[in-house]
Short mmCIF file of C-alpha atoms and ligand atoms in Angstrom, two decimals:
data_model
loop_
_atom_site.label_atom_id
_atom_site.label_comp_id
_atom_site.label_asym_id
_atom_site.label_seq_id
_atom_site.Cartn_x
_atom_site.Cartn_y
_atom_site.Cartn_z
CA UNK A 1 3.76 18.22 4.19
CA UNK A 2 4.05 17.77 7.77
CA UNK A 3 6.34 15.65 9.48
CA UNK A 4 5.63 11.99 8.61
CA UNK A 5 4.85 10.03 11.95
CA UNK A 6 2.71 7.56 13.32
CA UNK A 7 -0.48 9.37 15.22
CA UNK A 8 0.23 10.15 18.94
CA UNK A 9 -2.89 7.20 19.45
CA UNK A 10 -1.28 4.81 17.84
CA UNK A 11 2.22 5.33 19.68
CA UNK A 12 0.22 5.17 23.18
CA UNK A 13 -1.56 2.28 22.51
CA UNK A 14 2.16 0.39 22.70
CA UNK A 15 2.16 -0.66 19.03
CA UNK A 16 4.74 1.60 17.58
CA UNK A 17 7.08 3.13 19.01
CA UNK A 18 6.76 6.87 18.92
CA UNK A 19 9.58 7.78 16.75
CA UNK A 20 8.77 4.39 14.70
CA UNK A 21 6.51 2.48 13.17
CA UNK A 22 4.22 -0.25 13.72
CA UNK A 23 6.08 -3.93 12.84
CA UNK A 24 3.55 -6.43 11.65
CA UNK A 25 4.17 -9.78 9.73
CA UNK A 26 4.81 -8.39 6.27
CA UNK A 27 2.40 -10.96 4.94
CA UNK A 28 -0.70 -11.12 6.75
CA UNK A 29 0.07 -7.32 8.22
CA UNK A 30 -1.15 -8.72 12.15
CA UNK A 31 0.89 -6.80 14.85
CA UNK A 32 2.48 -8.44 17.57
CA UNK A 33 -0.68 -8.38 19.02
CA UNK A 34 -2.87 -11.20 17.79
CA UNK A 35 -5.87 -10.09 15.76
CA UNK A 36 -4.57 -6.93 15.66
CA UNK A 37 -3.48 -5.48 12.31
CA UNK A 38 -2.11 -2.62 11.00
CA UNK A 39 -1.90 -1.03 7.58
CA UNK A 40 -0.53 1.34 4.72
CA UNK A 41 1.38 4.48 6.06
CA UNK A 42 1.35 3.41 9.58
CA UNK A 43 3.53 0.02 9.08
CA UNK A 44 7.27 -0.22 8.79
CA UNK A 45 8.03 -3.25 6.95
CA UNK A 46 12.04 -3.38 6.09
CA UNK A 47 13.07 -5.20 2.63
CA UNK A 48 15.49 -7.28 1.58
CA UNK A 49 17.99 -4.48 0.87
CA UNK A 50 17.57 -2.62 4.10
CA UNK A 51 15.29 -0.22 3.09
CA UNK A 52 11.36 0.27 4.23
CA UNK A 53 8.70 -0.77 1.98
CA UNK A 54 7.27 2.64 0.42
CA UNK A 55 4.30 4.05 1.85
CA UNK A 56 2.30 4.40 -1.05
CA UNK A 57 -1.47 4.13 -1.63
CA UNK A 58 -1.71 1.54 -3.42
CA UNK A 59 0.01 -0.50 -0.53
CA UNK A 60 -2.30 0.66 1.92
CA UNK A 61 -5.40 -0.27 -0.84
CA UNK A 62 -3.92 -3.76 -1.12
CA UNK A 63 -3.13 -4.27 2.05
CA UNK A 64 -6.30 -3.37 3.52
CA UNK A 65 -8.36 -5.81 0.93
CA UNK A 66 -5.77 -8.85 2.55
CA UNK A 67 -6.75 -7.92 6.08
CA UNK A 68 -10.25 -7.89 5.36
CA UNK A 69 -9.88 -11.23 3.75
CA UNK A 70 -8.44 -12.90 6.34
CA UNK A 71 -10.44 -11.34 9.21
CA UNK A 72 -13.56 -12.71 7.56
CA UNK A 73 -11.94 -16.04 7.41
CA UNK A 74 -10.72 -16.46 10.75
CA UNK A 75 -14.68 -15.21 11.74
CA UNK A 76 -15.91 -17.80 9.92
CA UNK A 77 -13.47 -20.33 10.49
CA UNK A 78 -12.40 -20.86 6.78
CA UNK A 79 -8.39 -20.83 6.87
CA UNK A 80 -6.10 -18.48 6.85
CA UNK A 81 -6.75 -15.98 3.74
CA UNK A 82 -5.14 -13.42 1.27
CA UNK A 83 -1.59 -12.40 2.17
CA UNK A 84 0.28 -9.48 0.84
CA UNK A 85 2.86 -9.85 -1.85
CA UNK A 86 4.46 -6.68 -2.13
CA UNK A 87 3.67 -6.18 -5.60
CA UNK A 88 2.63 -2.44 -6.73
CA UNK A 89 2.51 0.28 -9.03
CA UNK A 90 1.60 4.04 -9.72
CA UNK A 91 1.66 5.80 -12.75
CA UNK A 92 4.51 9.00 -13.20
CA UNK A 93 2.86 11.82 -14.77
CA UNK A 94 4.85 13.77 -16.75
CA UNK A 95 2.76 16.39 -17.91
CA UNK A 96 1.64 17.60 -21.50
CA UNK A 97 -0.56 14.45 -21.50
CA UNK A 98 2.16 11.62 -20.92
CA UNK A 99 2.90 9.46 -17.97
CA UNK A 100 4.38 6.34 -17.40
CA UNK A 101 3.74 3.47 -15.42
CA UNK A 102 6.40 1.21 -12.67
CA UNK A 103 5.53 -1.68 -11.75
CA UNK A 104 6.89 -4.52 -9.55
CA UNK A 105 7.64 -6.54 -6.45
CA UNK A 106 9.03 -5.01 -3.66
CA UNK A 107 9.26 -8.06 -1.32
CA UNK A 108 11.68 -9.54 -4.48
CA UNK A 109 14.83 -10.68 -3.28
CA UNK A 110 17.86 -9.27 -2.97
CA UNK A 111 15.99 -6.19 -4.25
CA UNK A 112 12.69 -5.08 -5.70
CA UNK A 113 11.91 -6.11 -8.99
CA UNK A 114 10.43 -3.11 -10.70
CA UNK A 115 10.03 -2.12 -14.48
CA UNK A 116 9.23 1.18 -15.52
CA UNK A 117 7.01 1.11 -18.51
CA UNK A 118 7.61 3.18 -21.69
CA UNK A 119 5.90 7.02 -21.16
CA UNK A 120 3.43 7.30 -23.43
CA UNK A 121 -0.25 9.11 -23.60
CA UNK A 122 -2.14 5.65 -23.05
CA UNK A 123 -0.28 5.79 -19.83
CA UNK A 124 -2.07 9.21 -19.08
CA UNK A 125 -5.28 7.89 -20.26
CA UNK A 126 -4.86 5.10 -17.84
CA UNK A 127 -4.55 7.16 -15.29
CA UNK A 128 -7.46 9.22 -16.02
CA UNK A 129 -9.83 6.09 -16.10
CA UNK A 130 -8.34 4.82 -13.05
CA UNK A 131 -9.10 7.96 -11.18
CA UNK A 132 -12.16 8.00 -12.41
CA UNK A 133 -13.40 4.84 -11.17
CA UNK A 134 -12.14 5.28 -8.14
CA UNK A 135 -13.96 8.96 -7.90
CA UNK A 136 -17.29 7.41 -9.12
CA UNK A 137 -16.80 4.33 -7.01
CA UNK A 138 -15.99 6.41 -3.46
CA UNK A 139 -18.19 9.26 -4.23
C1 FAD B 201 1.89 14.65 -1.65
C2 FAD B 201 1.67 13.15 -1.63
C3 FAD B 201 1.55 12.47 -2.85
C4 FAD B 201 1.34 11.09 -2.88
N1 FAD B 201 1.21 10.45 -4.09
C5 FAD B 201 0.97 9.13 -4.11
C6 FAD B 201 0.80 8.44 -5.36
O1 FAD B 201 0.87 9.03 -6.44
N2 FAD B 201 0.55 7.11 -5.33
C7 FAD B 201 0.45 6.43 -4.16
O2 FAD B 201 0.21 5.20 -4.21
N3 FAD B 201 0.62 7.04 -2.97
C8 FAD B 201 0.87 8.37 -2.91
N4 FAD B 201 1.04 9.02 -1.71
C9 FAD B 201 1.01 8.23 -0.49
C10 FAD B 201 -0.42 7.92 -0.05
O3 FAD B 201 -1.17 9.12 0.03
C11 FAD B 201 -0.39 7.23 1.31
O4 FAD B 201 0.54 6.17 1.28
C12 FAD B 201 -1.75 6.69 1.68
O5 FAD B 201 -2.70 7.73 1.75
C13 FAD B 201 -1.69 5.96 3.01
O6 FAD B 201 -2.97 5.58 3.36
P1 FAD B 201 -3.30 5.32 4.88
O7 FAD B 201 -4.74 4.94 4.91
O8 FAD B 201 -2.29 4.41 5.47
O9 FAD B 201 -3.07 6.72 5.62
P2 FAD B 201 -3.83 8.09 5.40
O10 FAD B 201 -4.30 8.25 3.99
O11 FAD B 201 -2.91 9.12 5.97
O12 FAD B 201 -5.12 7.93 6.28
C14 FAD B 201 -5.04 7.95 7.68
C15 FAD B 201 -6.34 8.56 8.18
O13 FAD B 201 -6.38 8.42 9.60
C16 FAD B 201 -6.89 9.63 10.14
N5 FAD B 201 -6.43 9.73 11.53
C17 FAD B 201 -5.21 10.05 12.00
N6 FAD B 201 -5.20 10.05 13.34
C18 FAD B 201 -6.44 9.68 13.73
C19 FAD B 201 -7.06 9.49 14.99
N7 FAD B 201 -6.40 9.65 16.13
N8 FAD B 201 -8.36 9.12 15.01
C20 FAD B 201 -9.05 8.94 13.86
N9 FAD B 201 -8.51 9.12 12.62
C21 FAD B 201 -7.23 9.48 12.57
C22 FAD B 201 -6.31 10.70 9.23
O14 FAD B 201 -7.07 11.90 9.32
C23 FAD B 201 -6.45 10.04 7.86
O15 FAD B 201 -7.70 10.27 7.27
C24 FAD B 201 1.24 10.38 -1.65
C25 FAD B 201 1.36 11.07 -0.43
C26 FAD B 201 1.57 12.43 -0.43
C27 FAD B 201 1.68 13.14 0.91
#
């Protein structure tokens, strides 16, 4: 993988630093600009016990459904919208047809709240349909 870094854009446009990340409110993901947002890999949002928030997928999914939420609210004038809640999960594949599945809170305080699911096949059959959707949904 190459070296994991905001793009060279985003560090000239002033909203991360170029050997950071972009800070945003770690609910409603708007910089310090107003209106502006930023989301998934890009973002460094610290936790409770010092450490960033993961930059996973399905943070950057989630994340991007809140921001669309609240930008058509503010367009039409309807409140404030969705806000991110930290809460994620991914399945672990473990190969020979069983994964397993963690799941949790991240923004739980004084640490992340996760539970890691029993491997098991239905895990890996999960998975499969998941991808799946996704695949037929995107493509
Ligand atoms: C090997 C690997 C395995 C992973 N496995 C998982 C997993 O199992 N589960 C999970 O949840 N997450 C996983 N992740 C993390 C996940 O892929 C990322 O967190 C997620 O893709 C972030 O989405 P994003 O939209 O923020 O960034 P990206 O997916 O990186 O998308 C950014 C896009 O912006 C484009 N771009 C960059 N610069 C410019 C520019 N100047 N102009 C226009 N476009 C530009 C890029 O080409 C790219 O398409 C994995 C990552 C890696 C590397």
């Amino acid at each position: 993988m190459p070296p994991h870094r905001v793009p060279a854009e985003v560090a000239a446009s002033g909203l991360a630093p170029a050997d950071g990340w972009v800070a945003v409110d770690r609910h409603t993901l708007e910089t310090r600009f107003s209106n502006v947002f930023a989301i998934g890999d890009v973002t460094g949002i610290p936790l409770a016990l010092g450490k960033p928030l993961p930059k996973a997928g399905v943070f950057a999914h989630r994340q991007g459904e809140v921001v669309a939420d609240i930008i058509a609210n503010r367009l039409a004038e309807r409140g404030t919208g969705a806000t991110f809640d930290g809460a994620g999960e991914c399945f672990i594949e473990m190969g020979r047809g069983i994964a397993g599945l963690a799941r949790g809170n991240f923004y739980a305080e004084p640490a992340p709240a996760i539970h890691a699911y029993k491997p098991g096949r239905h895990w890996h059959a999960g998975k499969v349909a998941f991808e799946r959707h996704w695949w037929a949904q995107w493509w």
